[in-house]
Amino acid sequence: IMVNAHPNVLAIPLRAVTQINGQSMVKVVKQGKYIAKKVQLGFTSEKYVEVVSGLSEGDKVAVPKTQVKNNESNNTRNSGRIRMGGMPPM
């Protein structure tokens, strides 16, 4: 059952967002350095959050490392490029 669809939004992994003094912040990678940026968020799904302002398509956002274990190997992921697209239905 589809409750809501949000096409053509800027979305990032929810785990990339931290709260500092009540403000939503992300770390953006610029010239090899991490820069904290304040963002305004919109709709949220289980894994992704809409960014209403503060980022642009193509910005590179730092995402905390996670380890996914499977039978063959361990995979880690620590950053991702932002793309325009639709958020998965909530």
PDB file of C-alpha atoms in Angstrom:
ATOM      1  CA  ILE A   1       0.000   0.000   0.000  1.00  0.00           C
ATOM      2  CA  MET A   2       1.462   3.334  -1.049  1.00  0.00           C
ATOM      3  CA  VAL A   3       0.711   6.049   1.491  1.00  0.00           C
ATOM      4  CA  ASN A   4       2.672   8.971   0.022  1.00  0.00           C
ATOM      5  CA  ALA A   5       5.018   9.490  -2.909  1.00  0.00           C
ATOM      6  CA  HIS A   6       7.496  12.350  -3.184  1.00  0.00           C
ATOM      7  CA  PRO A   7       8.987  12.538  -6.689  1.00  0.00           C
ATOM      8  CA  ASN A   8      11.924  14.782  -7.633  1.00  0.00           C
ATOM      9  CA  VAL A   9      13.207  15.560  -4.157  1.00  0.00           C
ATOM     10  CA  LEU A  10      16.740  15.827  -2.848  1.00  0.00           C
ATOM     11  CA  ALA A  11      17.135  12.905  -0.439  1.00  0.00           C
ATOM     12  CA  ILE A  12      20.040  11.646   1.666  1.00  0.00           C
ATOM     13  CA  PRO A  13      20.463   8.682   4.009  1.00  0.00           C
ATOM     14  CA  LEU A  14      18.835   9.458   7.360  1.00  0.00           C
ATOM     15  CA  ARG A  15      21.970   8.314   9.195  1.00  0.00           C
ATOM     16  CA  ALA A  16      23.944  11.178   7.576  1.00  0.00           C
ATOM     17  CA  VAL A  17      21.979  13.714   9.654  1.00  0.00           C
ATOM     18  CA  THR A  18      22.960  14.670  13.195  1.00  0.00           C
ATOM     19  CA  GLN A  19      21.241  17.016  15.627  1.00  0.00           C
ATOM     20  CA  ILE A  20      23.408  19.740  17.168  1.00  0.00           C
ATOM     21  CA  ASN A  21      21.745  22.244  19.518  1.00  0.00           C
ATOM     22  CA  GLY A  22      18.364  21.373  17.991  1.00  0.00           C
ATOM     23  CA  GLN A  23      19.583  21.975  14.425  1.00  0.00           C
ATOM     24  CA  SER A  24      19.825  19.338  11.684  1.00  0.00           C
ATOM     25  CA  MET A  25      23.400  19.132  10.404  1.00  0.00           C
ATOM     26  CA  VAL A  26      25.298  17.102   7.818  1.00  0.00           C
ATOM     27  CA  LYS A  27      28.984  16.920   6.982  1.00  0.00           C
ATOM     28  CA  VAL A  28      29.783  17.833   3.382  1.00  0.00           C
ATOM     29  CA  VAL A  29      33.104  16.866   1.790  1.00  0.00           C
ATOM     30  CA  LYS A  30      34.797  19.819   0.053  1.00  0.00           C
ATOM     31  CA  GLN A  31      38.393  19.697  -1.158  1.00  0.00           C
ATOM     32  CA  GLY A  32      39.082  16.708   1.086  1.00  0.00           C
ATOM     33  CA  LYS A  33      37.770  18.390   4.241  1.00  0.00           C
ATOM     34  CA  TYR A  34      34.550  17.838   6.176  1.00  0.00           C
ATOM     35  CA  ILE A  35      32.411  20.948   6.578  1.00  0.00           C
ATOM     36  CA  ALA A  36      29.319  20.990   8.804  1.00  0.00           C
ATOM     37  CA  LYS A  37      26.245  22.424   7.072  1.00  0.00           C
ATOM     38  CA  LYS A  38      22.847  23.228   8.513  1.00  0.00           C
ATOM     39  CA  VAL A  39      19.995  21.659   6.547  1.00  0.00           C
ATOM     40  CA  GLN A  40      16.243  21.982   6.616  1.00  0.00           C
ATOM     41  CA  LEU A  41      14.533  18.603   6.372  1.00  0.00           C
ATOM     42  CA  GLY A  42      11.180  17.542   4.986  1.00  0.00           C
ATOM     43  CA  PHE A  43       9.579  14.130   4.698  1.00  0.00           C
ATOM     44  CA  THR A  44      11.328  11.137   6.236  1.00  0.00           C
ATOM     45  CA  SER A  45      11.142   7.442   5.414  1.00  0.00           C
ATOM     46  CA  GLU A  46      12.797   4.568   7.260  1.00  0.00           C
ATOM     47  CA  LYS A  47      16.152   5.153   5.538  1.00  0.00           C
ATOM     48  CA  TYR A  48      16.014   8.495   3.713  1.00  0.00           C
ATOM     49  CA  VAL A  49      15.142  12.099   4.482  1.00  0.00           C
ATOM     50  CA  GLU A  50      14.186  14.918   2.123  1.00  0.00           C
ATOM     51  CA  VAL A  51      16.495  17.952   2.211  1.00  0.00           C
ATOM     52  CA  VAL A  52      14.441  21.107   1.635  1.00  0.00           C
ATOM     53  CA  SER A  53      17.404  23.508   1.851  1.00  0.00           C
ATOM     54  CA  GLY A  54      21.103  23.592   2.697  1.00  0.00           C
ATOM     55  CA  LEU A  55      22.390  21.147   0.050  1.00  0.00           C
ATOM     56  CA  SER A  56      22.522  20.973  -3.728  1.00  0.00           C
ATOM     57  CA  GLU A  57      22.420  18.071  -6.126  1.00  0.00           C
ATOM     58  CA  GLY A  58      25.964  16.718  -6.490  1.00  0.00           C
ATOM     59  CA  ASP A  59      27.131  17.707  -2.981  1.00  0.00           C
ATOM     60  CA  LYS A  60      29.067  14.898  -1.376  1.00  0.00           C
ATOM     61  CA  VAL A  61      27.731  14.038   2.088  1.00  0.00           C
ATOM     62  CA  ALA A  62      29.632  12.020   4.694  1.00  0.00           C
ATOM     63  CA  VAL A  63      27.684   8.991   5.919  1.00  0.00           C
ATOM     64  CA  PRO A  64      28.814   7.123   9.066  1.00  0.00           C
ATOM     65  CA  LYS A  65      30.434   3.778   8.370  1.00  0.00           C
ATOM     66  CA  THR A  66      28.337   0.682   8.764  1.00  0.00           C
ATOM     67  CA  GLN A  67      29.341  -2.896   8.400  1.00  0.00           C
ATOM     68  CA  VAL A  68      27.154  -5.301   6.538  1.00  0.00           C
ATOM     69  CA  LYS A  69      28.112  -8.907   7.072  1.00  0.00           C
ATOM     70  CA  ASN A  70      27.250 -11.570   4.565  1.00  0.00           C
ATOM     71  CA  ASN A  71      28.582 -15.037   3.814  1.00  0.00           C
ATOM     72  CA  GLU A  72      31.266 -13.813   1.421  1.00  0.00           C
ATOM     73  CA  SER A  73      32.697 -10.555   2.773  1.00  0.00           C
ATOM     74  CA  ASN A  74      32.276  -7.453   4.914  1.00  0.00           C
ATOM     75  CA  ASN A  75      31.300  -4.274   3.103  1.00  0.00           C
ATOM     76  CA  THR A  76      31.691  -0.743   4.429  1.00  0.00           C
ATOM     77  CA  ARG A  77      30.220   2.457   3.087  1.00  0.00           C
ATOM     78  CA  ASN A  78      31.168   5.948   4.240  1.00  0.00           C
ATOM     79  CA  SER A  79      30.049   8.582   1.748  1.00  0.00           C
ATOM     80  CA  GLY A  80      27.623   9.168  -1.059  1.00  0.00           C
ATOM     81  CA  ARG A  81      26.874  11.650  -3.783  1.00  0.00           C
ATOM     82  CA  ILE A  82      23.466  13.290  -3.599  1.00  0.00           C
ATOM     83  CA  ARG A  83      21.156  12.699  -6.529  1.00  0.00           C
ATOM     84  CA  MET A  84      17.753  14.029  -7.421  1.00  0.00           C
ATOM     85  CA  GLY A  85      15.094  11.384  -7.406  1.00  0.00           C
ATOM     86  CA  GLY A  86      12.020  10.209  -5.652  1.00  0.00           C
ATOM     87  CA  MET A  87      11.912   9.046  -2.078  1.00  0.00           C
ATOM     88  CA  PRO A  88      10.621   5.535  -1.601  1.00  0.00           C
ATOM     89  CA  PRO A  89       6.982   5.408  -0.492  1.00  0.00           C
ATOM     90  CA  MET A  90       6.500   5.737   3.253  1.00  0.00           C
TER      91      MET A  90
END
